[in-house]
Amino acid sequence: MSDSKIDTEKLVEEQSDYLLSFAMSKLQDLELAKDLVQDTFVSAITKLDSFENRSNIRTWLTSILNRKIIDHWRKAETRYTDPVSSFFDQEGRAKHWLVDKKNSTSVESVVDKITQEEATLELYNCIEKLPPKWRGVIASKYLEEKVSEDICKEMEITPSNLWVIIHRAKLLLRDCLTKAELQ
Amino acid sequence: MKDCQDITELVERSKIERISVGDRLAIRMHSTICKKCRQYFRDSDVLDKMMQSKRFKHLGEYQFTEEEKEKLKALLMNSEK
């Protein structure tokens, strides 16, 4: 069908980089992440009937991708020789309790890292929803780290426009992030 | 008398350029009585930190090349049939 052709192209254009960022927030291997995103699209295409506009397409794709990442972790885990028995000795005491204490990461810091990764990704998602001009200002300021004068020249705005835009963009981002938190 | 809108805008301005002593005083005075604006100051700083973080910058770097996207589209076209 000709109209479904447009859909898949649009889908790839609009969602692939976001999905890749999502995968990379949980994985370290770029090639693996790309493979999983590709698998996600393939699954999605074959299951398009079950989508039925029930939710946001991005949310739907992200949930498929997340499933694939978890499956990957599970497979990777079974490849190791029983992680529990290598951690405990025969009497059930943790072998490395004292030895490795210096190098161990606190659970708190890991959890903190996970939520930070997710929050950062969510922020990306929120920035994409900003009006194009505001998004341009935010990208020049924070991603390209341009000085204010250059941003104003490039976007054809006055200095007072600049801080008003930043102010409003931040209000929207804050709103978007707190809503995401509630979901 | 400046309201919350003025004050929070002024804070963003102060992050970009020097503001007058009077304006700085106005922010300080207002923030002692306004909880919402104090919250905005904190949120604004958090957003700055997040958007300035390496992690945030890296996220934008993960992109498919145009070639990979075309391949992906072709693959999807085939799996649709």
Short mmCIF file of C-alpha atoms in Angstrom, two decimals:
data_model
loop_
_atom_site.label_atom_id
_atom_site.label_comp_id
_atom_site.label_asym_id
_atom_site.label_seq_id
_atom_site.Cartn_x
_atom_site.Cartn_y
_atom_site.Cartn_z
CA MET A 1 0.00 0.00 0.00
CA SER A 2 1.29 3.43 -0.87
CA ASP A 3 0.10 5.19 2.27
CA SER A 4 1.68 2.63 4.59
CA LYS A 5 4.96 3.26 2.78
CA ILE A 6 4.81 6.88 3.88
CA ASP A 7 4.02 5.76 7.39
CA THR A 8 7.10 3.57 7.76
CA GLU A 9 9.39 6.25 6.36
CA LYS A 10 7.93 8.84 8.67
CA LEU A 11 8.18 6.40 11.55
CA VAL A 12 11.90 5.87 10.96
CA GLU A 13 12.59 9.57 10.46
CA GLU A 14 10.72 10.67 13.54
CA GLN A 15 11.43 7.89 16.00
CA SER A 16 14.72 6.15 15.22
CA ASP A 17 17.10 8.63 16.86
CA TYR A 18 14.97 8.91 19.96
CA LEU A 19 14.77 5.14 20.29
CA LEU A 20 18.53 4.88 19.83
CA SER A 21 19.08 7.43 22.60
CA PHE A 22 16.71 5.48 24.79
CA ALA A 23 18.60 2.25 24.11
CA MET A 24 21.94 3.94 24.75
CA SER A 25 20.74 5.25 28.09
CA LYS A 26 20.54 1.60 29.15
CA LEU A 27 23.27 -0.06 27.10
CA GLN A 28 26.89 0.75 26.38
CA ASP A 29 27.18 -0.91 23.00
CA LEU A 30 26.13 1.30 20.08
CA GLU A 31 25.97 -1.53 17.54
CA LEU A 32 23.84 -3.61 19.87
CA ALA A 33 21.58 -0.61 20.50
CA LYS A 34 21.13 -0.08 16.76
CA ASP A 35 20.29 -3.75 16.28
CA LEU A 36 17.69 -3.67 19.02
CA VAL A 37 16.10 -0.53 17.58
CA GLN A 38 15.96 -2.21 14.20
CA ASP A 39 14.31 -5.29 15.76
CA THR A 40 11.87 -2.97 17.47
CA PHE A 41 10.77 -1.44 14.19
CA VAL A 42 10.38 -4.85 12.59
CA SER A 43 8.24 -6.11 15.48
CA ALA A 44 6.23 -2.92 15.45
CA ILE A 45 5.49 -3.16 11.73
CA THR A 46 4.21 -6.70 12.05
CA LYS A 47 2.13 -5.77 15.08
CA LEU A 48 0.81 -2.47 13.77
CA ASP A 49 -2.76 -3.77 14.00
CA SER A 50 -2.43 -4.18 17.74
CA PHE A 51 -1.40 -0.57 18.15
CA GLU A 52 -4.70 0.97 17.03
CA ASN A 53 -3.76 4.43 18.25
CA ARG A 54 -4.31 3.32 21.80
CA SER A 55 -1.35 5.30 23.00
CA ASN A 56 1.30 7.60 21.72
CA ILE A 57 3.31 5.85 19.00
CA ARG A 58 6.60 6.75 20.70
CA THR A 59 5.45 5.33 24.01
CA TRP A 60 4.38 2.17 22.25
CA LEU A 61 7.67 1.76 20.39
CA THR A 62 9.65 2.51 23.54
CA SER A 63 7.81 -0.22 25.43
CA ILE A 64 8.65 -2.74 22.68
CA LEU A 65 12.28 -1.64 22.73
CA ASN A 66 12.41 -1.82 26.51
CA ARG A 67 11.13 -5.40 26.35
CA LYS A 68 13.93 -6.24 23.91
CA ILE A 69 16.57 -4.67 26.13
CA ILE A 70 15.34 -6.67 29.12
CA ASP A 71 15.35 -9.85 27.00
CA HIS A 72 18.91 -9.08 25.99
CA TRP A 73 19.96 -8.65 29.61
CA ARG A 74 18.29 -11.89 30.54
CA LYS A 75 20.12 -13.78 27.80
CA ALA A 76 23.40 -12.16 28.70
CA GLU A 77 22.90 -13.17 32.33
CA THR A 78 22.43 -16.86 31.58
CA ARG A 79 25.73 -16.82 29.73
CA TYR A 80 27.60 -16.21 32.96
CA THR A 81 28.21 -19.11 35.32
CA ASP A 82 25.74 -18.73 38.13
CA PRO A 83 26.47 -15.25 39.49
CA VAL A 84 25.00 -16.07 42.91
CA SER A 85 27.28 -19.01 43.73
CA SER A 86 30.36 -17.10 42.69
CA PHE A 87 29.39 -14.35 45.08
CA PHE A 88 28.73 -16.57 48.12
CA ASP A 89 30.89 -19.33 49.56
CA GLN A 90 29.52 -22.73 50.61
CA GLU A 91 28.30 -21.49 53.94
CA GLY A 92 26.40 -18.73 52.26
CA ARG A 93 28.71 -15.93 53.31
CA ALA A 94 29.56 -13.29 50.80
CA LYS A 95 33.09 -14.06 49.64
CA HIS A 96 34.20 -10.59 48.84
CA TRP A 97 32.41 -8.79 51.58
CA LEU A 98 35.43 -7.08 53.03
CA VAL A 99 37.92 -7.46 50.25
CA ASP A 100 35.94 -5.59 47.65
CA LYS A 101 34.37 -3.07 49.91
CA LYS A 102 36.53 -0.25 48.71
CA ASN A 103 35.57 -0.73 45.08
CA SER A 104 31.91 -1.48 45.55
CA THR A 105 29.38 0.99 44.30
CA SER A 106 26.59 1.95 46.64
CA VAL A 107 23.12 0.92 45.56
CA GLU A 108 22.06 4.47 46.09
CA SER A 109 24.47 5.79 43.49
CA VAL A 110 23.37 3.17 40.96
CA VAL A 111 19.71 3.95 41.50
CA ASP A 112 20.51 7.61 41.29
CA LYS A 113 22.32 7.04 38.01
CA ILE A 114 19.39 5.12 36.55
CA THR A 115 16.89 7.80 37.42
CA GLN A 116 19.22 10.48 36.13
CA GLU A 117 19.59 8.65 32.83
CA GLU A 118 15.84 8.40 32.58
CA ALA A 119 15.28 12.00 33.56
CA THR A 120 17.82 13.19 31.02
CA LEU A 121 16.16 11.15 28.31
CA GLU A 122 12.76 12.45 29.32
CA LEU A 123 14.15 15.96 29.08
CA TYR A 124 15.17 15.22 25.51
CA ASN A 125 11.69 14.08 24.77
CA CYS A 126 10.29 17.27 26.31
CA ILE A 127 12.63 19.53 24.35
CA GLU A 128 11.38 17.98 21.13
CA LYS A 129 7.89 19.14 22.03
CA LEU A 130 8.91 22.79 22.35
CA PRO A 131 7.99 25.26 19.59
CA PRO A 132 10.72 25.09 16.90
CA LYS A 133 12.21 28.49 17.63
CA TRP A 134 12.51 27.83 21.35
CA ARG A 135 13.98 24.43 20.65
CA GLY A 136 16.55 26.13 18.42
CA VAL A 137 17.47 28.55 21.19
CA ILE A 138 17.83 25.76 23.75
CA ALA A 139 19.94 23.67 21.36
CA SER A 140 22.28 26.57 20.50
CA LYS A 141 22.68 27.51 24.13
CA TYR A 142 23.10 24.15 25.80
CA LEU A 143 24.19 21.69 23.14
CA GLU A 144 26.29 23.91 20.92
CA GLU A 145 27.25 26.18 23.81
CA LYS A 146 27.06 29.32 21.73
CA VAL A 147 27.41 32.72 23.35
CA SER A 148 24.25 34.78 23.72
CA GLU A 149 25.21 37.31 21.04
CA ASP A 150 25.59 34.58 18.44
CA ILE A 151 22.31 32.97 19.42
CA CYS A 152 20.50 36.30 19.04
CA LYS A 153 22.08 36.95 15.65
CA GLU A 154 21.38 33.47 14.39
CA MET A 155 17.78 33.34 15.60
CA GLU A 156 17.15 37.02 14.80
CA ILE A 157 16.00 37.93 18.27
CA THR A 158 16.87 40.67 20.75
CA PRO A 159 18.69 39.94 24.02
CA SER A 160 15.45 40.45 25.95
CA ASN A 161 13.71 37.96 23.63
CA LEU A 162 16.44 35.51 24.54
CA TRP A 163 15.87 35.38 28.26
CA VAL A 164 12.10 35.52 27.85
CA ILE A 165 12.30 32.47 25.56
CA ILE A 166 14.62 30.65 27.96
CA HIS A 167 12.29 31.46 30.82
CA ARG A 168 9.20 30.18 29.01
CA ALA A 169 10.98 27.15 27.65
CA LYS A 170 12.09 26.22 31.16
CA LEU A 171 8.55 26.58 32.48
CA LEU A 172 7.31 24.23 29.75
CA LEU A 173 10.16 21.78 30.33
CA ARG A 174 9.51 21.74 34.03
CA ASP A 175 5.83 21.09 33.41
CA CYS A 176 6.60 18.35 30.90
CA LEU A 177 9.11 16.65 33.22
CA THR A 178 6.85 16.63 36.24
CA LYS A 179 4.02 15.20 34.16
CA ALA A 180 6.33 12.47 32.90
CA GLU A 181 7.24 11.72 36.50
CA LEU A 182 3.62 11.10 37.39
CA GLN A 183 3.01 8.55 34.65
CA MET B 1 6.11 46.25 42.14
CA LYS B 2 7.44 43.24 40.27
CA ASP B 3 5.35 40.08 40.13
CA CYS B 4 6.47 36.45 39.91
CA GLN B 5 6.64 36.56 36.13
CA ASP B 6 8.98 39.57 36.25
CA ILE B 7 11.12 38.09 38.98
CA THR B 8 11.63 34.70 37.37
CA GLU B 9 12.35 36.34 34.02
CA LEU B 10 14.84 38.57 35.74
CA VAL B 11 16.58 35.51 37.15
CA GLU B 12 17.02 34.10 33.66
CA ARG B 13 18.30 37.48 32.54
CA SER B 14 20.82 37.54 35.38
CA LYS B 15 22.21 34.24 34.12
CA ILE B 16 22.96 35.86 30.78
CA GLU B 17 24.03 39.38 31.62
CA ARG B 18 24.78 41.62 34.57
CA ILE B 19 21.68 43.07 36.12
CA SER B 20 21.41 46.23 38.22
CA VAL B 21 21.80 46.31 41.98
CA GLY B 22 18.15 47.34 42.24
CA ASP B 23 17.05 44.31 40.26
CA ARG B 24 19.21 42.00 42.31
CA LEU B 25 17.71 43.44 45.46
CA ALA B 26 14.20 43.00 44.03
CA ILE B 27 14.91 39.30 43.41
CA ARG B 28 16.21 38.85 46.92
CA MET B 29 13.31 40.69 48.54
CA HIS B 30 10.74 38.80 46.50
CA SER B 31 12.28 35.41 47.12
CA THR B 32 12.11 35.84 50.88
CA ILE B 33 8.33 35.98 50.68
CA CYS B 34 7.59 33.79 47.63
CA LYS B 35 7.90 30.03 47.89
CA LYS B 36 6.90 29.45 44.26
CA CYS B 37 9.68 31.65 42.96
CA ARG B 38 12.22 29.98 45.23
CA GLN B 39 11.07 26.70 43.70
CA TYR B 40 11.51 28.17 40.23
CA PHE B 41 15.08 29.25 41.04
CA ARG B 42 15.93 25.71 42.10
CA ASP B 43 14.20 24.13 39.09
CA SER B 44 15.92 26.53 36.74
CA ASP B 45 19.31 25.56 38.18
CA VAL B 46 18.48 21.85 37.94
CA LEU B 47 17.47 22.23 34.28
CA ASP B 48 20.70 24.13 33.60
CA LYS B 49 22.74 21.41 35.22
CA MET B 50 20.91 18.67 33.35
CA MET B 51 21.27 20.37 30.00
CA GLN B 52 24.93 21.16 30.63
CA SER B 53 25.75 17.62 31.69
CA LYS B 54 27.94 15.41 29.54
CA ARG B 55 25.29 12.73 29.66
CA PHE B 56 22.78 15.07 28.07
CA LYS B 57 25.16 16.13 25.35
CA HIS B 58 26.07 12.56 24.54
CA LEU B 59 22.45 11.54 24.15
CA GLY B 60 22.06 13.83 21.16
CA GLU B 61 25.08 12.26 19.52
CA TYR B 62 23.54 8.85 19.17
CA GLN B 63 22.01 8.99 15.74
CA PHE B 64 21.54 6.68 12.82
CA THR B 65 23.38 7.74 9.69
CA GLU B 66 21.25 8.60 6.67
CA GLU B 67 22.45 5.39 5.05
CA GLU B 68 21.36 3.30 8.03
CA LYS B 69 17.97 4.99 8.01
CA GLU B 70 17.47 4.19 4.35
CA LYS B 71 18.44 0.57 4.98
CA LEU B 72 16.01 0.43 7.86
CA LYS B 73 13.20 1.84 5.73
CA ALA B 74 13.91 -0.71 2.99
CA LEU B 75 13.95 -3.51 5.54
CA LEU B 76 10.61 -2.40 6.94
CA MET B 77 9.10 -2.15 3.47
CA ASN B 78 9.99 -5.78 2.94
CA SER B 79 8.76 -7.06 6.27
CA GLU B 80 5.43 -5.35 5.71
CA LYS B 81 4.55 -7.63 2.82
#
